[in-house]
Amino acid sequence: MMMKSGWIPDPPDPRDYTVDHRVVRPFVESLGIAEPSAALPDAVDLRAFFPPVIDQNPLNSCTAATAAAIMSYFQRKAHDRQIEPSVLFLYKVTRNLLGLRGDSGALLRTSMHALRLFGVLPEQRWPYDPALVDVEPDTFHYLFAANYKAKAYYRLDTSGVDGEALLARLRTNLAAQLPAMFGLFAFPSLAFAAATGAVPYPARGERPTLSHALVAVGYDDGKEVRNPIDGVTRRGALRVRNSWGPQWGEAGYGWLPYAYILNGLTSDWWSVVEADFVDEGQFGFQ
């Protein structure tokens, strides 16, 4: 079965919020991540704060799946209870902002805009039914979603940030328990990751076959990932959350060698630094 993706790379936009933006700077300074740190642990793993991995198939909704996962993470951190955000709702409102219909895929930047403007519904209020991909939510659902918004977010891979600087930022953020979503240019050797989640760095001659969004949820400086095609092993990898169901990799998670970041095979890195939630439990909602 051909797995779905759906990431459309962001075109350059000088309006993107950066670490130095006046809205973002106070938050990153309070977290101690305004500048990359050299004193970091060898490994970080944030999986325990995320909900179970969804299966996005048969839709190209990976950008919504990654953004929803990050919002669920922050809700767990804020209230010690978890919602499963509606991927279908977020996919729809993101495409509304883009003026798109159908199963078109979407931009990660616009997914962030949608989280800031509209928020996201709990899954039980807008379930993941691919047949409803173009159904427009009603006023009630938009008002309900407004209780779950991203308040501050920023882009990590801004102009002038090379691969080494980006990796340093990512490791610093992850060590401060701040995950990030991003786009990946994937190659045929991705197929080897289905069982273990270990995504090989492409061998010479491989060409990109899809563009896909993932969430970085940790890292391990000692993790080794081998490409069976050329036998080359890369050391150091990000732990990533996929959206191809729990049957993929390690219960839906995998490993992406640092070489992908260092050599420009990822893009559109976004982090939320503050989110706003209403605890439904106080009203008796579950």
Tab-separated table of C-alpha atoms in Angstrom:
chain	number	residue	atom	x	y	z
A	1	MET	CA	0.000	0.000	0.000
A	2	MET	CA	1.313	3.442	-0.934
A	3	MET	CA	1.404	5.546	2.224
A	4	LYS	CA	0.018	9.073	2.026
A	5	SER	CA	1.946	12.237	2.798
A	6	GLY	CA	0.719	15.760	1.979
A	7	TRP	CA	3.400	18.288	2.944
A	8	ILE	CA	3.606	21.237	0.534
A	9	PRO	CA	6.884	23.139	1.200
A	10	ASP	CA	6.462	26.708	2.427
A	11	PRO	CA	7.529	29.474	0.020
A	12	PRO	CA	9.846	32.060	1.628
A	13	ASP	CA	8.042	34.662	3.742
A	14	PRO	CA	9.899	37.419	5.649
A	15	ARG	CA	6.895	37.738	7.991
A	16	ASP	CA	7.600	34.388	9.665
A	17	TYR	CA	8.045	34.709	13.420
A	18	THR	CA	11.623	33.945	14.475
A	19	VAL	CA	13.340	33.413	17.815
A	20	ASP	CA	13.992	37.177	17.933
A	21	HIS	CA	10.405	38.284	17.268
A	22	ARG	CA	8.976	40.455	20.060
A	23	VAL	CA	6.118	37.982	20.625
A	24	VAL	CA	8.400	34.950	20.768
A	25	ARG	CA	11.516	36.266	22.512
A	26	PRO	CA	10.072	36.426	26.065
A	27	PHE	CA	8.940	32.807	25.868
A	28	VAL	CA	12.210	31.383	24.542
A	29	GLU	CA	14.162	33.369	27.124
A	30	SER	CA	11.964	32.020	29.923
A	31	LEU	CA	12.609	28.488	28.632
A	32	GLY	CA	16.349	29.101	28.349
A	33	ILE	CA	16.439	28.347	24.615
A	34	ALA	CA	17.079	31.784	23.134
A	35	GLU	CA	20.552	30.534	22.189
A	36	PRO	CA	21.669	26.951	21.472
A	37	SER	CA	23.264	25.209	24.430
A	38	ALA	CA	26.415	23.101	24.354
A	39	ALA	CA	25.600	21.397	27.670
A	40	LEU	CA	22.862	18.978	26.639
A	41	PRO	CA	22.019	15.367	27.515
A	42	ASP	CA	23.054	12.685	25.028
A	43	ALA	CA	19.429	11.614	24.535
A	44	VAL	CA	15.917	13.029	25.008
A	45	ASP	CA	12.558	11.272	24.595
A	46	LEU	CA	9.220	13.134	24.826
A	47	ARG	CA	6.952	10.342	23.548
A	48	ALA	CA	5.253	9.848	26.920
A	49	PHE	CA	3.462	13.195	26.574
A	50	PHE	CA	1.911	12.448	23.167
A	51	PRO	CA	-1.338	10.628	22.327
A	52	PRO	CA	-1.341	7.366	20.330
A	53	VAL	CA	-0.159	7.759	16.745
A	54	ILE	CA	-2.950	8.078	14.190
A	55	ASP	CA	-3.086	6.624	10.685
A	56	GLN	CA	-3.672	9.480	8.250
A	57	ASN	CA	-4.372	7.190	5.295
A	58	PRO	CA	-6.039	7.538	2.849
A	59	LEU	CA	-5.741	11.349	3.113
A	60	ASN	CA	-2.784	13.676	2.492
A	61	SER	CA	-3.239	15.159	5.961
A	62	CYS	CA	0.238	14.760	7.462
A	63	THR	CA	0.629	18.489	8.186
A	64	ALA	CA	-2.592	18.517	10.210
A	65	ALA	CA	-1.579	15.308	11.985
A	66	THR	CA	1.739	16.811	13.095
A	67	ALA	CA	0.196	20.102	14.238
A	68	ALA	CA	-2.570	18.283	16.125
A	69	ALA	CA	-0.012	16.083	17.874
A	70	ILE	CA	1.932	19.116	19.086
A	71	MET	CA	-1.241	20.719	20.445
A	72	SER	CA	-2.098	17.508	22.290
A	73	TYR	CA	1.405	17.494	23.763
A	74	PHE	CA	0.991	21.012	25.134
A	75	GLN	CA	-2.453	20.237	26.535
A	76	ARG	CA	-0.979	17.270	28.411
A	77	LYS	CA	1.837	19.440	29.755
A	78	ALA	CA	-0.587	22.195	30.814
A	79	HIS	CA	-3.373	20.136	32.420
A	80	ASP	CA	-1.914	16.641	32.849
A	81	ARG	CA	-4.791	15.288	30.788
A	82	GLN	CA	-4.889	14.666	27.073
A	83	ILE	CA	-7.231	15.525	24.266
A	84	GLU	CA	-6.938	13.898	20.878
A	85	PRO	CA	-7.252	16.877	18.512
A	86	SER	CA	-9.298	16.545	15.333
A	87	VAL	CA	-6.892	16.137	12.438
A	88	LEU	CA	-9.752	16.394	9.936
A	89	PHE	CA	-10.936	19.746	11.350
A	90	LEU	CA	-7.437	21.198	11.279
A	91	TYR	CA	-6.830	19.881	7.763
A	92	LYS	CA	-10.063	21.518	6.574
A	93	VAL	CA	-9.506	24.957	8.115
A	94	THR	CA	-5.896	24.992	6.914
A	95	ARG	CA	-7.037	24.334	3.346
A	96	ASN	CA	-9.698	27.028	3.772
A	97	LEU	CA	-6.935	29.530	4.527
A	98	LEU	CA	-5.077	28.356	1.430
A	99	GLY	CA	-8.187	28.472	-0.764
A	100	LEU	CA	-7.880	24.753	-1.517
A	101	ARG	CA	-10.475	22.004	-1.809
A	102	GLY	CA	-10.121	18.269	-2.021
A	103	ASP	CA	-7.294	16.172	-0.649
A	104	SER	CA	-4.621	18.633	-1.707
A	105	GLY	CA	-2.141	18.474	1.146
A	106	ALA	CA	-1.156	21.688	2.919
A	107	LEU	CA	1.650	23.911	4.182
A	108	LEU	CA	3.040	23.623	7.702
A	109	ARG	CA	3.157	27.413	7.996
A	110	THR	CA	-0.560	27.587	7.241
A	111	SER	CA	-1.249	24.809	9.745
A	112	MET	CA	0.348	27.049	12.371
A	113	HIS	CA	-1.727	29.999	11.178
A	114	ALA	CA	-4.861	27.855	11.493
A	115	LEU	CA	-3.945	26.859	15.056
A	116	ARG	CA	-3.490	30.521	15.935
A	117	LEU	CA	-6.629	31.809	14.184
A	118	PHE	CA	-9.117	28.980	14.731
A	119	GLY	CA	-7.675	26.474	17.190
A	120	VAL	CA	-8.562	22.807	16.980
A	121	LEU	CA	-11.501	20.606	18.027
A	122	PRO	CA	-11.280	17.452	20.130
A	123	GLU	CA	-11.420	14.401	17.866
A	124	GLN	CA	-14.766	13.148	19.189
A	125	ARG	CA	-16.430	16.364	17.988
A	126	TRP	CA	-15.069	16.071	14.417
A	127	PRO	CA	-13.987	12.440	13.846
A	128	TYR	CA	-11.500	11.369	11.203
A	129	ASP	CA	-13.827	10.229	8.414
A	130	PRO	CA	-12.089	10.630	5.023
A	131	ALA	CA	-15.491	10.862	3.307
A	132	LEU	CA	-15.993	14.213	5.093
A	133	VAL	CA	-12.742	15.789	3.911
A	134	ASP	CA	-14.534	18.760	2.299
A	135	VAL	CA	-17.406	19.187	4.781
A	136	GLU	CA	-17.382	22.685	6.302
A	137	PRO	CA	-17.566	22.836	10.130
A	138	ASP	CA	-20.445	24.909	11.488
A	139	THR	CA	-20.318	27.925	13.809
A	140	PHE	CA	-20.546	25.798	16.949
A	141	HIS	CA	-17.443	23.844	15.983
A	142	TYR	CA	-15.443	26.987	15.204
A	143	LEU	CA	-16.415	28.486	18.562
A	144	PHE	CA	-15.520	25.284	20.376
A	145	ALA	CA	-12.147	25.069	18.614
A	146	ALA	CA	-11.310	28.595	19.779
A	147	ASN	CA	-10.744	27.119	23.249
A	148	TYR	CA	-7.668	25.256	21.952
A	149	LYS	CA	-5.360	27.747	20.241
A	150	ALA	CA	-1.653	28.198	19.705
A	151	LYS	CA	-0.786	31.594	21.182
A	152	ALA	CA	2.872	31.864	20.159
A	153	TYR	CA	4.924	29.912	17.625
A	154	TYR	CA	8.021	30.455	15.542
A	155	ARG	CA	10.140	29.115	12.732
A	156	LEU	CA	13.515	27.572	13.504
A	157	ASP	CA	15.036	27.261	10.009
A	158	THR	CA	15.033	30.949	9.126
A	159	SER	CA	17.159	32.537	6.413
A	160	GLY	CA	20.860	32.267	7.177
A	161	VAL	CA	20.547	29.292	9.553
A	162	ASP	CA	22.684	26.437	8.214
A	163	GLY	CA	22.289	22.753	9.008
A	164	GLU	CA	24.663	22.718	11.975
A	165	ALA	CA	23.017	25.751	13.588
A	166	LEU	CA	19.561	24.275	12.981
A	167	LEU	CA	20.512	20.961	14.567
A	168	ALA	CA	21.926	22.800	17.583
A	169	ARG	CA	18.646	24.703	17.950
A	170	LEU	CA	16.605	21.523	17.641
A	171	ARG	CA	18.588	19.628	20.262
A	172	THR	CA	18.409	22.621	22.623
A	173	ASN	CA	14.634	22.878	22.167
A	174	LEU	CA	14.058	19.165	22.617
A	175	ALA	CA	16.181	19.116	25.769
A	176	ALA	CA	13.880	21.894	27.057
A	177	GLN	CA	10.891	19.625	26.228
A	178	LEU	CA	9.836	21.630	23.180
A	179	PRO	CA	8.984	19.409	20.170
A	180	ALA	CA	8.903	20.700	16.595
A	181	MET	CA	7.131	19.771	13.382
A	182	PHE	CA	8.871	19.774	10.013
A	183	GLY	CA	8.815	18.624	6.418
A	184	LEU	CA	10.966	15.802	5.072
A	185	PHE	CA	12.015	14.959	1.523
A	186	ALA	CA	11.740	11.161	1.562
A	187	PHE	CA	13.511	8.621	-0.646
A	188	PRO	CA	12.844	5.011	-1.720
A	189	SER	CA	14.959	3.695	1.173
A	190	LEU	CA	12.222	4.979	3.503
A	191	ALA	CA	10.561	1.606	2.836
A	192	PHE	CA	13.212	-0.055	5.025
A	193	ALA	CA	11.870	1.890	8.018
A	194	ALA	CA	8.444	0.229	8.063
A	195	ALA	CA	9.421	-2.394	10.648
A	196	THR	CA	11.971	-0.547	12.800
A	197	GLY	CA	11.235	3.141	12.170
A	198	ALA	CA	14.907	3.745	11.325
A	199	VAL	CA	14.830	5.984	8.213
A	200	PRO	CA	18.079	5.504	6.242
A	201	TYR	CA	19.965	8.463	4.840
A	202	PRO	CA	19.571	8.158	1.038
A	203	ALA	CA	22.186	6.297	-0.952
A	204	ARG	CA	23.832	7.911	-3.954
A	205	GLY	CA	21.433	7.874	-6.896
A	206	GLU	CA	18.227	7.833	-4.843
A	207	ARG	CA	15.721	10.518	-5.793
A	208	PRO	CA	12.974	12.010	-3.591
A	209	THR	CA	9.647	10.216	-3.960
A	210	LEU	CA	7.430	12.175	-1.560
A	211	SER	CA	7.332	15.130	0.811
A	212	HIS	CA	6.034	14.311	4.267
A	213	ALA	CA	5.558	16.034	7.638
A	214	LEU	CA	6.761	14.598	10.943
A	215	VAL	CA	7.226	15.706	14.564
A	216	ALA	CA	10.636	15.693	16.250
A	217	VAL	CA	10.024	14.329	19.771
A	218	GLY	CA	13.570	13.606	20.918
A	219	TYR	CA	17.067	12.675	19.863
A	220	ASP	CA	19.908	10.253	20.580
A	221	ASP	CA	23.477	11.226	19.749
A	222	GLY	CA	24.525	7.576	19.744
A	223	LYS	CA	21.727	6.131	17.584
A	224	GLU	CA	23.019	4.469	14.405
A	225	VAL	CA	20.930	4.088	11.249
A	226	ARG	CA	22.182	2.011	8.311
A	227	ASN	CA	21.048	2.166	4.693
A	228	PRO	CA	20.874	-1.429	3.358
A	229	ILE	CA	21.357	-0.156	-0.204
A	230	ASP	CA	24.910	1.160	0.231
A	231	GLY	CA	25.741	-0.171	3.697
A	232	VAL	CA	26.551	3.307	5.048
A	233	THR	CA	25.730	3.904	8.719
A	234	ARG	CA	24.973	7.357	10.117
A	235	ARG	CA	25.424	8.128	13.810
A	236	GLY	CA	23.113	10.489	15.714
A	237	ALA	CA	19.381	10.731	15.005
A	238	LEU	CA	16.195	12.545	15.887
A	239	ARG	CA	13.349	10.507	17.320
A	240	VAL	CA	10.353	11.312	15.113
A	241	ARG	CA	6.603	10.785	15.273
A	242	ASN	CA	4.960	9.626	12.044
A	243	SER	CA	1.264	9.535	11.114
A	244	TRP	CA	1.082	6.139	9.412
A	245	GLY	CA	-0.439	4.330	12.362
A	246	PRO	CA	1.060	2.375	15.280
A	247	GLN	CA	1.983	-0.502	12.973
A	248	TRP	CA	4.755	1.634	11.432
A	249	GLY	CA	8.137	1.624	13.172
A	250	GLU	CA	8.158	1.639	16.986
A	251	ALA	CA	4.424	2.099	17.667
A	252	GLY	CA	4.353	4.862	15.066
A	253	TYR	CA	7.715	6.430	15.957
A	254	GLY	CA	11.057	6.241	14.219
A	255	TRP	CA	14.550	7.662	13.803
A	256	LEU	CA	15.848	10.247	11.344
A	257	PRO	CA	19.637	10.643	11.013
A	258	TYR	CA	21.079	14.063	11.821
A	259	ALA	CA	22.513	14.016	8.287
A	260	TYR	CA	19.060	14.879	6.929
A	261	ILE	CA	19.152	18.171	8.830
A	262	LEU	CA	22.839	18.865	8.213
A	263	ASN	CA	22.466	18.379	4.454
A	264	GLY	CA	19.221	20.285	3.876
A	265	LEU	CA	16.811	17.385	3.339
A	266	THR	CA	14.319	18.812	5.827
A	267	SER	CA	12.568	22.174	5.909
A	268	ASP	CA	9.791	24.233	7.496
A	269	TRP	CA	10.678	23.661	11.157
A	270	TRP	CA	8.025	25.094	13.492
A	271	SER	CA	7.605	25.073	17.265
A	272	VAL	CA	4.750	26.206	19.488
A	273	VAL	CA	5.999	27.999	22.613
A	274	GLU	CA	2.637	28.814	24.207
A	275	ALA	CA	-0.860	27.382	23.785
A	276	ASP	CA	-4.203	28.256	25.357
A	277	PHE	CA	-6.647	25.596	26.550
A	278	VAL	CA	-9.922	25.340	28.411
A	279	ASP	CA	-10.048	22.259	30.607
A	280	GLU	CA	-13.270	20.537	29.502
A	281	GLY	CA	-13.207	18.448	32.649
A	282	GLN	CA	-14.377	21.375	34.757
A	283	PHE	CA	-17.635	21.369	32.771
A	284	GLY	CA	-18.112	17.619	32.961
A	285	PHE	CA	-17.074	17.050	29.310
A	286	GLN	CA	-14.819	14.119	28.524
